[in-house]
PDB file of C-alpha atoms and ligand atoms in Angstrom:
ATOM      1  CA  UNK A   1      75.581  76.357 126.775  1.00  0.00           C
ATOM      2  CA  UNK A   2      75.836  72.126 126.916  1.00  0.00           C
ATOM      3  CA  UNK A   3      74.402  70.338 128.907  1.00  0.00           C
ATOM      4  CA  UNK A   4      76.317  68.772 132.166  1.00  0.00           C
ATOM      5  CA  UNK A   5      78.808  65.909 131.831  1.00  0.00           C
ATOM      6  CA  UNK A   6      78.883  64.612 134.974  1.00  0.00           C
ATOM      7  CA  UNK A   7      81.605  61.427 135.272  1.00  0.00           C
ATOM      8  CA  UNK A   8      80.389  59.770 138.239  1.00  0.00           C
ATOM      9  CA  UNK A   9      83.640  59.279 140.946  1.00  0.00           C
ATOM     10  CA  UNK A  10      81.964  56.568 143.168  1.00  0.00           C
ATOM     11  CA  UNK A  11      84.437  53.636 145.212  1.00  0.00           C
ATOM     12  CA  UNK A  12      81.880  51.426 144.270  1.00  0.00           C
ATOM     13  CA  UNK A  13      81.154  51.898 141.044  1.00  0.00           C
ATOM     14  CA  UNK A  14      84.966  52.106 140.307  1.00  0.00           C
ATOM     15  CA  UNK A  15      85.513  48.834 141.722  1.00  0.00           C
ATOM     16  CA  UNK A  16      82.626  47.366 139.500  1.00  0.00           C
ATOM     17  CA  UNK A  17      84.008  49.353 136.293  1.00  0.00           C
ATOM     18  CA  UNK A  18      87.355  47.641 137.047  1.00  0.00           C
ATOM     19  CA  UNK A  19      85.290  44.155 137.138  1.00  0.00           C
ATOM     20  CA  UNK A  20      84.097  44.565 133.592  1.00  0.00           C
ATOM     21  CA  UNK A  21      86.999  46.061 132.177  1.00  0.00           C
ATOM     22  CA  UNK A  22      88.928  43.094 132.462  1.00  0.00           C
ATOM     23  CA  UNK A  23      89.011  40.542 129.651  1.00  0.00           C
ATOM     24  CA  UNK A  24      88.861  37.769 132.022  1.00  0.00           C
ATOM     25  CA  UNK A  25      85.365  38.634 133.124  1.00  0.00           C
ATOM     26  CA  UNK A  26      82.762  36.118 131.455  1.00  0.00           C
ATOM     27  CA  UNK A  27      79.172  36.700 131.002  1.00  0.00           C
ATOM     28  CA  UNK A  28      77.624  36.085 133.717  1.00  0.00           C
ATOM     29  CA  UNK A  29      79.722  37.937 136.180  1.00  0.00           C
ATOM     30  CA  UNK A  30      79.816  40.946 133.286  1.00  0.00           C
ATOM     31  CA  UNK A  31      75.906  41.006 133.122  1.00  0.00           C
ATOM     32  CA  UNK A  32      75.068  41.035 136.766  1.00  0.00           C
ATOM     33  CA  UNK A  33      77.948  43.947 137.415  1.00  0.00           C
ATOM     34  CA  UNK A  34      76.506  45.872 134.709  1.00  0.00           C
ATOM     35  CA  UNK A  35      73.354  45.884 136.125  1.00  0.00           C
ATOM     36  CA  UNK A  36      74.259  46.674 139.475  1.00  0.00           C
ATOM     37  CA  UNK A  37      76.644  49.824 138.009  1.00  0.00           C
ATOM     38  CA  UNK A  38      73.064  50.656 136.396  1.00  0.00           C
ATOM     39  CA  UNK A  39      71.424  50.704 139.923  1.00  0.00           C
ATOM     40  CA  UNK A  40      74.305  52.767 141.513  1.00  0.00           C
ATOM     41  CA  UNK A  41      74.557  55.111 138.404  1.00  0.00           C
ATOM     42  CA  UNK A  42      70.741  55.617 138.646  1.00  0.00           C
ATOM     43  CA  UNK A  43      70.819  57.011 142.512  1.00  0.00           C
ATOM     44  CA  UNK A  44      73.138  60.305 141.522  1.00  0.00           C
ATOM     45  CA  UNK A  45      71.514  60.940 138.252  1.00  0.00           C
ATOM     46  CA  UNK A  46      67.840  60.786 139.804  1.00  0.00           C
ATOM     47  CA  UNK A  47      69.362  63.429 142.214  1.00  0.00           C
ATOM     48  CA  UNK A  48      67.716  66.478 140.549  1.00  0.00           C
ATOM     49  CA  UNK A  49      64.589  64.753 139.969  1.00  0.00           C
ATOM     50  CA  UNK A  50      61.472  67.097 140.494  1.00  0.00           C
ATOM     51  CA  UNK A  51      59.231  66.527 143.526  1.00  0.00           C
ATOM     52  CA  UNK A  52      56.007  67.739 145.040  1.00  0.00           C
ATOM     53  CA  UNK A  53      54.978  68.502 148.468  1.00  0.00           C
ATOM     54  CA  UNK A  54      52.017  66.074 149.879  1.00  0.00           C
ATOM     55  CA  UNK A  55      51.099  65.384 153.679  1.00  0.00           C
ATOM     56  CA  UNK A  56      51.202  61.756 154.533  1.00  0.00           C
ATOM     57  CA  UNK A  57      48.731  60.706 157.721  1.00  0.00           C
ATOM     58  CA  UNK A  58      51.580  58.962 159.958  1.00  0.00           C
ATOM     59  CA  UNK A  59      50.110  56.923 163.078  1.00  0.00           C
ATOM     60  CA  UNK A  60      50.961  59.751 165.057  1.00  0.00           C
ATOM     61  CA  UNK A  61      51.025  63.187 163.146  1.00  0.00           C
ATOM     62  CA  UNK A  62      51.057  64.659 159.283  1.00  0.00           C
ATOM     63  CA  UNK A  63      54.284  64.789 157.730  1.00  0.00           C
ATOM     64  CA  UNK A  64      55.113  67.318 154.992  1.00  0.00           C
ATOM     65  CA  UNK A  65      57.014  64.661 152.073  1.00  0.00           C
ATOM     66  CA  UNK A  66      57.867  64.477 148.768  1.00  0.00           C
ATOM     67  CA  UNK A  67      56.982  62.791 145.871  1.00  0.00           C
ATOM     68  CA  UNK A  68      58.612  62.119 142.473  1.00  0.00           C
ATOM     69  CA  UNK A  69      56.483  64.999 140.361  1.00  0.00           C
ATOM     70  CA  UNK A  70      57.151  63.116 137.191  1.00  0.00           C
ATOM     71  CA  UNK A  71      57.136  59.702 135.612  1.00  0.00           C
ATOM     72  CA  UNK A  72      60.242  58.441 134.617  1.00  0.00           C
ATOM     73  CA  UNK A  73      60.782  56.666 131.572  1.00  0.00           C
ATOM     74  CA  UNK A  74      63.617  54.506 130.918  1.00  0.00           C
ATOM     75  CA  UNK A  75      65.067  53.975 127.296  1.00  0.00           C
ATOM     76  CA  UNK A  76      67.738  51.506 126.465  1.00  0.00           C
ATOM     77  CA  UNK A  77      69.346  51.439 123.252  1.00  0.00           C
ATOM     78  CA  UNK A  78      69.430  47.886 121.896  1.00  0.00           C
ATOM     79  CA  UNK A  79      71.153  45.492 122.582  1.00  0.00           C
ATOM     80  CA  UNK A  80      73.400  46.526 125.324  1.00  0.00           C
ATOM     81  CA  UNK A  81      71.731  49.017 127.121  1.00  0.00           C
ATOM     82  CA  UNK A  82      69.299  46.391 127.970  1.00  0.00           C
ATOM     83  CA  UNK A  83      71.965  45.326 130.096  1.00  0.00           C
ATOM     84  CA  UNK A  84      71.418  48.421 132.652  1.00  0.00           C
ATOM     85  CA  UNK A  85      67.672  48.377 132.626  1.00  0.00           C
ATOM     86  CA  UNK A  86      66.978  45.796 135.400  1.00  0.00           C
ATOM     87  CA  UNK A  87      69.775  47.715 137.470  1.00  0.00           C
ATOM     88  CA  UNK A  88      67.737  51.053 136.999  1.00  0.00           C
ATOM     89  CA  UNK A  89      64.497  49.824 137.608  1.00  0.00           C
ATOM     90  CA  UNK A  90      65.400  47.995 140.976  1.00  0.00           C
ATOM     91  CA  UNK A  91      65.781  51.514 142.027  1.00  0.00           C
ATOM     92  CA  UNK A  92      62.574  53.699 140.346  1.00  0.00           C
ATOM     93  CA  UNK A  93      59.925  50.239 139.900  1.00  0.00           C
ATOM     94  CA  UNK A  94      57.671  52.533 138.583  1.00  0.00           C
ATOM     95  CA  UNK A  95      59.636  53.374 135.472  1.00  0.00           C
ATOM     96  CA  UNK A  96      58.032  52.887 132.291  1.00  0.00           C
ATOM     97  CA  UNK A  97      60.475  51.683 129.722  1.00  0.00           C
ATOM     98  CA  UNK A  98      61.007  52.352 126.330  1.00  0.00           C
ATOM     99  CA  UNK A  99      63.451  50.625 123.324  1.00  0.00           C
ATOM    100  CA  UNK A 100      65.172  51.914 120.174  1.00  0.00           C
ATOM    101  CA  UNK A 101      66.883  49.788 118.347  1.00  0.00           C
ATOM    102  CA  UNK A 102      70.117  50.817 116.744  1.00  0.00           C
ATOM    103  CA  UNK A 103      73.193  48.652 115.398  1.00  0.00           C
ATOM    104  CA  UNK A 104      76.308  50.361 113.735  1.00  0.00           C
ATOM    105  CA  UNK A 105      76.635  49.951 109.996  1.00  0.00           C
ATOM    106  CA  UNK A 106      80.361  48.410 110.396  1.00  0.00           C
ATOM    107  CA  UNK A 107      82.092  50.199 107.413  1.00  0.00           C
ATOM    108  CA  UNK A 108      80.709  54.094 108.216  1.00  0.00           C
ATOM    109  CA  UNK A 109      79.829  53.298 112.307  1.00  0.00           C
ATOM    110  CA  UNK A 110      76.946  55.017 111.582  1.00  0.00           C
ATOM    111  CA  UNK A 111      73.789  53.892 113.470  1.00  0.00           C
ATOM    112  CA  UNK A 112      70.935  51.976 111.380  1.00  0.00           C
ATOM    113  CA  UNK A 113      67.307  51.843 113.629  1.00  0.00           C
ATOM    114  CA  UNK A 114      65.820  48.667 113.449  1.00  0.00           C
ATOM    115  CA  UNK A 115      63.070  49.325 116.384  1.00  0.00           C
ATOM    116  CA  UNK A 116      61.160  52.081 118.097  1.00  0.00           C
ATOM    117  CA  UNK A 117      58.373  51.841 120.890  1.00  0.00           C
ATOM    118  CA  UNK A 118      57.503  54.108 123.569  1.00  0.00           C
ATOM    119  CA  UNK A 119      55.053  54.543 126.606  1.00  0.00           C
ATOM    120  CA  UNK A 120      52.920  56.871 125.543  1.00  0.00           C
ATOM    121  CA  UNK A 121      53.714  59.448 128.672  1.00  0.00           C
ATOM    122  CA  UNK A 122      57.131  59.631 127.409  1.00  0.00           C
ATOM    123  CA  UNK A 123      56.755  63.503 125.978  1.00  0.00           C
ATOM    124  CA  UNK A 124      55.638  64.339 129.897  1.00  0.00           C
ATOM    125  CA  UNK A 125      58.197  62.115 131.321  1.00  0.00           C
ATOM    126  CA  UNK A 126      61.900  62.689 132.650  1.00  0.00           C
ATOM    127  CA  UNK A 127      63.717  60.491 129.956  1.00  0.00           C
ATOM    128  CA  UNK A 128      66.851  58.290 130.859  1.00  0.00           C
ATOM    129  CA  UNK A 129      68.468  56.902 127.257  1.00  0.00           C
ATOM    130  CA  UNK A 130      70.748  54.334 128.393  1.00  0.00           C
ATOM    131  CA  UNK A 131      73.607  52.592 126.526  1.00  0.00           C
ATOM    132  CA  UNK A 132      76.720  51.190 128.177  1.00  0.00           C
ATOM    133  CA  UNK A 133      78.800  52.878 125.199  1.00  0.00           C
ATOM    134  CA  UNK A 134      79.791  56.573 123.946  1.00  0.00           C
ATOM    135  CA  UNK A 135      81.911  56.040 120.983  1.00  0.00           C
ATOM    136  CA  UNK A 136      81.354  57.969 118.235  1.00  0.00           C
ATOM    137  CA  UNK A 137      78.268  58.941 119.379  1.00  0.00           C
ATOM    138  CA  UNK A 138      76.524  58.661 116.181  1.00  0.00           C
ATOM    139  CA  UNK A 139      74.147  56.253 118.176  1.00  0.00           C
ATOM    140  CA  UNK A 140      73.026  58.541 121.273  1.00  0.00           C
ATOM    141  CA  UNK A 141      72.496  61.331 119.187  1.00  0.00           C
ATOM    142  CA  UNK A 142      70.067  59.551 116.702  1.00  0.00           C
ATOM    143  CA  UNK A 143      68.032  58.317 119.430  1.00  0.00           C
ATOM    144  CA  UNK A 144      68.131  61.649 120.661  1.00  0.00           C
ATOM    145  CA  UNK A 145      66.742  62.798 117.395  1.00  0.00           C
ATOM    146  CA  UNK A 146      63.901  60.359 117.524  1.00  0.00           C
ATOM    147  CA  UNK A 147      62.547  60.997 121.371  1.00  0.00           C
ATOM    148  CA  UNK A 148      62.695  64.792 120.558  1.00  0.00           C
ATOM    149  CA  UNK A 149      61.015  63.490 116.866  1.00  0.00           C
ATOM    150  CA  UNK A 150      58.183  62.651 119.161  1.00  0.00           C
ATOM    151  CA  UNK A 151      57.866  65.420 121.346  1.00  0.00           C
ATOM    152  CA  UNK A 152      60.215  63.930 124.317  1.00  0.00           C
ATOM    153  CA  UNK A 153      61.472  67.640 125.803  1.00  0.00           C
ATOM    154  CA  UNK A 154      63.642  66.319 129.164  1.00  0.00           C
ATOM    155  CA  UNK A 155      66.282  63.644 128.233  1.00  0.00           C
ATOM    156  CA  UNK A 156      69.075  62.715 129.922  1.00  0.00           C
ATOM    157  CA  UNK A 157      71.645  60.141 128.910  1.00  0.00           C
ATOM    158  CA  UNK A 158      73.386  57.238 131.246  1.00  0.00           C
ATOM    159  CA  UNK A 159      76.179  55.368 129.886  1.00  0.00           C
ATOM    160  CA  UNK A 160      79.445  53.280 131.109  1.00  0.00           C
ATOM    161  CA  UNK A 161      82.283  54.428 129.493  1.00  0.00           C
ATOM    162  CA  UNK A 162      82.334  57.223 126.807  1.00  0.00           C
ATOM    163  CA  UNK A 163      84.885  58.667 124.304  1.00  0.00           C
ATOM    164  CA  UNK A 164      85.769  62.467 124.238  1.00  0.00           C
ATOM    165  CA  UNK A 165      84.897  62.131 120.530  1.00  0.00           C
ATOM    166  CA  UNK A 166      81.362  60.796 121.534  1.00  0.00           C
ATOM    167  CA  UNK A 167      80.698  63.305 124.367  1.00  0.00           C
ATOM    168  CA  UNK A 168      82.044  66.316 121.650  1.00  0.00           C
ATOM    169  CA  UNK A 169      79.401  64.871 118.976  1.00  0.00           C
ATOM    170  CA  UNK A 170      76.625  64.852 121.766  1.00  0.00           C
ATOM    171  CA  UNK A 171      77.035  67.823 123.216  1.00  0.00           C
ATOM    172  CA  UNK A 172      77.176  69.981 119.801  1.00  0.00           C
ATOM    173  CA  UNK A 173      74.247  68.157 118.648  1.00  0.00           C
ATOM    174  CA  UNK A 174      72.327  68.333 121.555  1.00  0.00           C
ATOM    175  CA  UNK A 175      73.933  70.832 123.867  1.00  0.00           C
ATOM    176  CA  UNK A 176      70.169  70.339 126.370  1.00  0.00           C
ATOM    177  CA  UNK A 177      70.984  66.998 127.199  1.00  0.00           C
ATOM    178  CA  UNK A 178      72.659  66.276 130.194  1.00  0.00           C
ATOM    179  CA  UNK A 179      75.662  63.251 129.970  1.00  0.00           C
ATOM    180  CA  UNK A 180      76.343  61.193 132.939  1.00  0.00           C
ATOM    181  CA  UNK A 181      78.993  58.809 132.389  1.00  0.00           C
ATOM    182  CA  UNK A 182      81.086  56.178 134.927  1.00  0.00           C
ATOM    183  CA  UNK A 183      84.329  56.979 132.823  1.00  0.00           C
ATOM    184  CA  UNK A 184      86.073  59.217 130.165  1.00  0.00           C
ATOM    185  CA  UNK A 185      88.421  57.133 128.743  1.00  0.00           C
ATOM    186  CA  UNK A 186      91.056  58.584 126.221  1.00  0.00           C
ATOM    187  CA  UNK A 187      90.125  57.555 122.738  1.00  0.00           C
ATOM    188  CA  UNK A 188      88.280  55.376 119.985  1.00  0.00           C
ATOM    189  CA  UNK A 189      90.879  53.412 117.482  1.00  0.00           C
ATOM    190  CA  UNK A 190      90.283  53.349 113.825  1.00  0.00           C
ATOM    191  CA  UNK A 191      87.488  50.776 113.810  1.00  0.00           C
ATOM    192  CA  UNK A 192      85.064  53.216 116.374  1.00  0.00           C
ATOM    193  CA  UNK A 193      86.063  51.285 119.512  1.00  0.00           C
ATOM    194  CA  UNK A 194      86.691  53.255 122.534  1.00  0.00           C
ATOM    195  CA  UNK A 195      90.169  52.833 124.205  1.00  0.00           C
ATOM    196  CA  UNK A 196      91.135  51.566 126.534  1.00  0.00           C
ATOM    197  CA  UNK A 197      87.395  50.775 127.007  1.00  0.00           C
ATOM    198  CA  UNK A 198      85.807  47.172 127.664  1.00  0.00           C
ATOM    199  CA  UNK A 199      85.314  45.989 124.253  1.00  0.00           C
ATOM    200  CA  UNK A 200      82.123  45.283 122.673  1.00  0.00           C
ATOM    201  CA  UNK A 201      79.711  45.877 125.359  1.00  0.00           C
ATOM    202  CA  UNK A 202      76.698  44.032 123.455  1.00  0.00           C
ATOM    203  CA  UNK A 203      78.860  40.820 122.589  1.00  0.00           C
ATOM    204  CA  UNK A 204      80.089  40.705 126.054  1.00  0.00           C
ATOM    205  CA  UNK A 205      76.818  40.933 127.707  1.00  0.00           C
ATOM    206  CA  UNK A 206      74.792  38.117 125.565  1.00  0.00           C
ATOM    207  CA  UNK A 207      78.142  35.750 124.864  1.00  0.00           C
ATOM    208  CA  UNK A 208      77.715  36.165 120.992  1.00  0.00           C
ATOM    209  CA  UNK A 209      81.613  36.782 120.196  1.00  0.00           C
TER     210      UNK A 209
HETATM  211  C1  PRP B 301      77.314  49.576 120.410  1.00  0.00           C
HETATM  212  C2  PRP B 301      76.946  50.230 121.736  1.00  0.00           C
HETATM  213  C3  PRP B 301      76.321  51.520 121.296  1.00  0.00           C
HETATM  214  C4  PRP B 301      77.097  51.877 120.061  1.00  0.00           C
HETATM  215  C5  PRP B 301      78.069  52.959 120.416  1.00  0.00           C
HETATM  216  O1  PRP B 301      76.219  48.984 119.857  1.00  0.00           O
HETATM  217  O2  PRP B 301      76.105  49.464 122.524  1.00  0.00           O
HETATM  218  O3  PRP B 301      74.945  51.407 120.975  1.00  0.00           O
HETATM  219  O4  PRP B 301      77.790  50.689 119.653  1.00  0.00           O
HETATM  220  O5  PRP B 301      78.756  53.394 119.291  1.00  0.00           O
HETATM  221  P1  PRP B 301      78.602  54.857 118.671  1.00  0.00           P
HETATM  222  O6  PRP B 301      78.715  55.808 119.819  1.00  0.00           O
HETATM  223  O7  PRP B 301      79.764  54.916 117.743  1.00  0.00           O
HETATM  224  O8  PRP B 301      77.293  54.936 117.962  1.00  0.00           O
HETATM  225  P2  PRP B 301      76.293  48.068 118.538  1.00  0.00           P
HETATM  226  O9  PRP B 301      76.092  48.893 117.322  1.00  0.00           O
HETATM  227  O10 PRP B 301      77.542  47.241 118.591  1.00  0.00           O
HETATM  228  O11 PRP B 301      75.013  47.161 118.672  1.00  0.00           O
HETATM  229  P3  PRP B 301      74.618  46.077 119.785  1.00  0.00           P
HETATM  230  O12 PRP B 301      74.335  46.840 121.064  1.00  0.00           O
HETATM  231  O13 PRP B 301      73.410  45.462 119.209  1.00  0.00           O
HETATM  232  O14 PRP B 301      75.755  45.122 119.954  1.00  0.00           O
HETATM  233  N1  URA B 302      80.499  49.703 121.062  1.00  0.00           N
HETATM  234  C1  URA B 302      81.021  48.887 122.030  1.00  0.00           C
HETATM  235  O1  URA B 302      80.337  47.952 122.482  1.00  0.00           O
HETATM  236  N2  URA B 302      82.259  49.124 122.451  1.00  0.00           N
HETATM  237  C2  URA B 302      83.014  50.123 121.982  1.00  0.00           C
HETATM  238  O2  URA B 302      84.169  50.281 122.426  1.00  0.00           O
HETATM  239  C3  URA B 302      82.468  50.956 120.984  1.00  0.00           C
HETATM  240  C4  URA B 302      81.198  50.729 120.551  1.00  0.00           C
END
Protein backbone atom coordinates (compact mmCIF):
# COMPACT_ATOMS: atom_id res chain seq x y z
CA UNK A 1 0.00 0.00 0.00
CA UNK A 2 1.61 3.87 -0.64
CA UNK A 3 1.92 6.03 1.47
CA UNK A 4 -0.73 9.14 1.77
CA UNK A 5 -0.73 12.00 -0.74
CA UNK A 6 -2.32 14.48 0.95
CA UNK A 7 -2.74 17.94 -1.39
CA UNK A 8 -3.28 20.43 1.17
CA UNK A 9 -6.82 22.60 0.22
CA UNK A 10 -6.12 25.63 2.54
CA UNK A 11 -7.68 29.55 1.49
CA UNK A 12 -4.55 30.65 2.64
CA UNK A 13 -2.16 28.75 1.29
CA UNK A 14 -4.03 28.96 -2.11
CA UNK A 15 -3.87 32.56 -2.08
CA UNK A 16 -0.01 32.41 -1.37
CA UNK A 17 0.45 29.55 -4.16
CA UNK A 18 -1.30 32.01 -6.53
CA UNK A 19 1.40 34.77 -5.30
CA UNK A 20 4.32 32.70 -6.48
CA UNK A 21 2.88 31.31 -9.42
CA UNK A 22 2.85 34.42 -11.13
CA UNK A 23 5.81 35.53 -13.23
CA UNK A 24 5.52 38.96 -12.01
CA UNK A 25 6.49 38.01 -8.50
CA UNK A 26 10.26 39.07 -7.80
CA UNK A 27 12.45 37.70 -5.19
CA UNK A 28 11.82 39.10 -2.40
CA UNK A 29 8.10 38.87 -2.31
CA UNK A 30 8.67 35.00 -3.77
CA UNK A 31 11.08 34.16 -0.81
CA UNK A 32 9.11 35.50 2.08
CA UNK A 33 5.68 33.71 0.59
CA UNK A 34 7.51 30.60 0.30
CA UNK A 35 8.44 30.60 3.63
CA UNK A 36 5.30 31.47 5.07
CA UNK A 37 3.48 28.49 2.71
CA UNK A 38 6.33 26.42 4.62
CA UNK A 39 4.91 27.55 8.07
CA UNK A 40 1.22 26.91 7.04
CA UNK A 41 2.13 23.57 5.24
CA UNK A 42 4.02 22.52 8.44
CA UNK A 43 0.76 22.91 10.91
CA UNK A 44 -1.40 20.00 8.91
CA UNK A 45 1.48 17.76 8.26
CA UNK A 46 2.70 17.87 12.06
CA UNK A 47 -0.99 16.81 12.67
CA UNK A 48 -0.23 13.10 13.32
CA UNK A 49 2.78 13.81 15.20
CA UNK A 50 3.25 11.38 18.25
CA UNK A 51 2.80 12.74 21.78
CA UNK A 52 3.17 11.70 25.38
CA UNK A 53 1.14 12.27 28.37
CA UNK A 54 3.03 14.47 31.25
CA UNK A 55 1.32 16.50 34.20
CA UNK A 56 2.28 20.11 34.19
CA UNK A 57 2.07 21.92 37.93
CA UNK A 58 -0.36 24.93 36.85
CA UNK A 59 -0.69 27.78 39.65
CA UNK A 60 -3.77 26.25 40.55
CA UNK A 61 -4.03 22.40 39.76
CA UNK A 62 -2.10 19.48 37.56
CA UNK A 63 -3.04 19.31 34.11
CA UNK A 64 -2.80 16.07 32.11
CA UNK A 65 -0.80 17.56 28.50
CA UNK A 66 0.99 16.50 25.79
CA UNK A 67 4.21 16.63 24.51
CA UNK A 68 5.81 16.10 21.07
CA UNK A 69 7.24 12.27 21.81
CA UNK A 70 9.80 12.74 19.11
CA UNK A 71 12.37 15.11 17.73
CA UNK A 72 11.74 16.39 14.54
CA UNK A 73 14.25 16.79 12.03
CA UNK A 74 13.95 18.96 9.15
CA UNK A 75 15.75 18.19 5.73
CA UNK A 76 15.80 20.53 2.83
CA UNK A 77 17.04 19.54 -0.40
CA UNK A 78 19.46 22.15 -1.74
CA UNK A 79 19.02 24.88 -2.97
CA UNK A 80 15.39 25.52 -2.92
CA UNK A 81 14.08 23.75 -0.21
CA UNK A 82 16.11 26.00 1.89
CA UNK A 83 13.56 28.32 0.97
CA UNK A 84 10.81 26.54 3.34
CA UNK A 85 13.08 25.88 6.25
CA UNK A 86 12.76 29.20 8.16
CA UNK A 87 8.86 28.88 7.48
CA UNK A 88 8.92 25.34 9.21
CA UNK A 89 10.98 26.09 11.96
CA UNK A 90 8.98 29.29 13.08
CA UNK A 91 6.51 26.67 13.86
CA UNK A 92 8.59 23.43 15.62
CA UNK A 93 11.98 25.84 16.98
CA UNK A 94 13.20 22.83 18.23
CA UNK A 95 13.75 21.14 14.90
CA UNK A 96 17.06 19.95 14.15
CA UNK A 97 17.86 20.40 10.52
CA UNK A 98 19.53 18.48 8.11
CA UNK A 99 20.86 19.21 4.15
CA UNK A 100 21.38 17.06 1.04
CA UNK A 101 22.53 18.50 -1.68
CA UNK A 102 21.22 17.51 -5.06
CA UNK A 103 21.25 19.44 -8.55
CA UNK A 104 19.76 17.80 -11.79
CA UNK A 105 22.26 16.66 -14.38
CA UNK A 106 20.45 18.89 -17.24
CA UNK A 107 20.64 16.37 -20.19
CA UNK A 108 19.21 12.98 -18.14
CA UNK A 109 17.33 15.24 -15.05
CA UNK A 110 18.78 12.88 -13.02
CA UNK A 111 19.89 14.09 -9.54
CA UNK A 112 23.83 14.39 -8.83
CA UNK A 113 24.54 14.78 -4.63
CA UNK A 114 26.94 17.26 -3.98
CA UNK A 115 26.32 17.39 0.05
CA UNK A 116 25.10 15.31 2.93
CA UNK A 117 24.98 16.17 6.79
CA UNK A 118 22.70 15.12 9.39
CA UNK A 119 21.93 15.55 13.21
CA UNK A 120 22.89 12.64 14.52
CA UNK A 121 19.18 11.80 16.14
CA UNK A 122 17.92 11.74 12.72
CA UNK A 123 17.40 7.63 12.62
CA UNK A 124 15.06 8.32 15.99
CA UNK A 125 13.56 11.37 14.58
CA UNK A 126 10.21 12.09 12.57
CA UNK A 127 11.90 13.26 9.23
CA UNK A 128 10.40 16.17 7.06
CA UNK A 129 12.46 16.20 3.42
CA UNK A 130 11.47 19.37 2.01
CA UNK A 131 11.79 20.67 -1.59
CA UNK A 132 9.44 23.18 -3.19
CA UNK A 133 9.46 20.82 -6.42
CA UNK A 134 8.09 17.19 -7.50
CA UNK A 135 9.05 16.81 -11.03
CA UNK A 136 10.38 13.85 -12.03
CA UNK A 137 11.03 12.89 -8.80
CA UNK A 138 14.34 11.48 -9.43
CA UNK A 139 15.47 14.02 -6.65
CA UNK A 140 13.05 13.07 -3.60
CA UNK A 141 13.54 9.62 -4.11
CA UNK A 142 17.44 9.72 -3.95
CA UNK A 143 17.36 11.58 -0.85
CA UNK A 144 15.01 9.15 0.25
CA UNK A 145 17.53 6.51 -0.52
CA UNK A 146 20.21 8.21 1.48
CA UNK A 147 18.15 9.00 4.96
CA UNK A 148 16.94 5.31 4.83
CA UNK A 149 20.99 4.62 3.72
CA UNK A 150 21.51 5.80 7.23
CA UNK A 151 19.01 4.19 9.16
CA UNK A 152 16.27 7.19 8.95
CA UNK A 153 12.89 4.75 9.34
CA UNK A 154 9.92 7.73 9.54
CA UNK A 155 10.15 10.20 6.57
CA UNK A 156 7.76 12.25 5.30
CA UNK A 157 8.04 14.59 2.35
CA UNK A 158 6.71 18.47 2.05
CA UNK A 159 6.78 20.08 -1.20
CA UNK A 160 4.93 23.05 -3.27
CA UNK A 161 3.82 21.88 -6.33
CA UNK A 162 4.37 18.28 -7.66
CA UNK A 163 3.89 16.42 -11.00
CA UNK A 164 1.74 13.17 -11.25
CA UNK A 165 4.90 11.76 -12.88
CA UNK A 166 6.92 12.71 -9.67
CA UNK A 167 4.31 11.54 -7.11
CA UNK A 168 4.01 7.98 -9.44
CA UNK A 169 8.02 7.66 -9.19
CA UNK A 170 7.80 8.33 -5.32
CA UNK A 171 5.28 6.37 -4.38
CA UNK A 172 6.54 3.05 -6.31
CA UNK A 173 9.86 3.65 -4.95
CA UNK A 174 8.97 4.35 -1.65
CA UNK A 175 5.37 3.39 -1.18
CA UNK A 176 6.14 4.19 3.23
CA UNK A 177 6.57 7.66 2.68
CA UNK A 178 3.87 9.86 3.11
CA UNK A 179 3.56 13.01 0.25
CA UNK A 180 2.07 16.21 1.27
CA UNK A 181 1.91 18.59 -1.44
CA UNK A 182 0.11 22.37 -1.85
CA UNK A 183 -0.76 21.38 -5.57
CA UNK A 184 -0.99 18.60 -8.28
CA UNK A 185 -0.52 20.29 -11.24
CA UNK A 186 -1.03 18.43 -14.66
CA UNK A 187 2.31 17.71 -16.19
CA UNK A 188 6.22 18.16 -16.70
CA UNK A 189 7.22 19.34 -20.51
CA UNK A 190 10.06 17.76 -22.29
CA UNK A 191 12.87 19.52 -20.43
CA UNK A 192 11.51 17.98 -16.67
CA UNK A 193 9.66 21.19 -15.77
CA UNK A 194 6.39 20.82 -14.17
CA UNK A 195 3.38 22.54 -15.92
CA UNK A 196 1.79 24.82 -15.41
CA UNK A 197 4.05 25.03 -12.30
CA UNK A 198 6.14 28.21 -11.11
CA UNK A 199 9.25 27.75 -12.96
CA UNK A 200 12.52 27.13 -11.51
CA UNK A 201 11.89 27.28 -7.91
CA UNK A 202 15.78 27.57 -6.95
CA UNK A 203 16.48 30.46 -9.57
CA UNK A 204 13.47 32.24 -8.43
CA UNK A 205 14.21 32.13 -4.84
CA UNK A 206 18.09 33.36 -4.91
CA UNK A 207 17.61 35.79 -8.26
CA UNK A 208 20.28 33.72 -10.24
CA UNK A 209 18.22 33.56 -13.69
C1 LIG B 1 15.02 21.48 -8.60
C2 LIG B 1 14.06 21.38 -7.42
C3 LIG B 1 14.16 19.94 -7.04
C4 LIG B 1 14.37 19.24 -8.35
C5 LIG B 1 13.08 18.61 -8.76
O1 LIG B 1 16.30 21.57 -8.16
O2 LIG B 1 14.37 22.24 -6.38
O3 LIG B 1 15.24 19.65 -6.17
O4 LIG B 1 14.75 20.26 -9.29
O5 LIG B 1 13.23 17.88 -9.93
P1 LIG B 1 13.10 16.29 -10.01
O6 LIG B 1 11.84 15.95 -9.27
O7 LIG B 1 13.00 16.06 -11.47
O8 LIG B 1 14.32 15.68 -9.41
P2 LIG B 1 17.55 21.85 -9.13
O9 LIG B 1 18.12 20.57 -9.62
O10 LIG B 1 17.13 22.83 -10.18
O11 LIG B 1 18.62 22.47 -8.16
P3 LIG B 1 18.58 23.83 -7.31
O12 LIG B 1 17.56 23.64 -6.21
O13 LIG B 1 19.96 23.91 -6.80
O14 LIG B 1 18.21 24.96 -8.22
N1 LIG C 1 12.63 22.22 -10.67
C1 LIG C 1 12.02 23.45 -10.59
O1 LIG C 1 12.54 24.34 -9.90
N2 LIG C 1 10.90 23.64 -11.27
C2 LIG C 1 10.33 22.70 -12.03
O2 LIG C 1 9.27 22.96 -12.64
C3 LIG C 1 10.96 21.44 -12.10
C4 LIG C 1 12.10 21.23 -11.40
Amino acid sequence: MNGKLVILDHPLIDHKLALIRDEKTGTKDFRQTVSEIGMLMAYEVTRELPTKEVEVKTPVGIAKTYILAKEVVVVPILRAGLGMVDGITALIPTAKVGHIGLYRDEETLEPKEYYAKFPSIITEAVVLLVDPMLATGGSVVHAIDVLKSRGVKNISYVGLVGAPEGVKRVQEAHPDVDIFLAALDEKLNDKGYIIPGLGDCGDRLYGTK
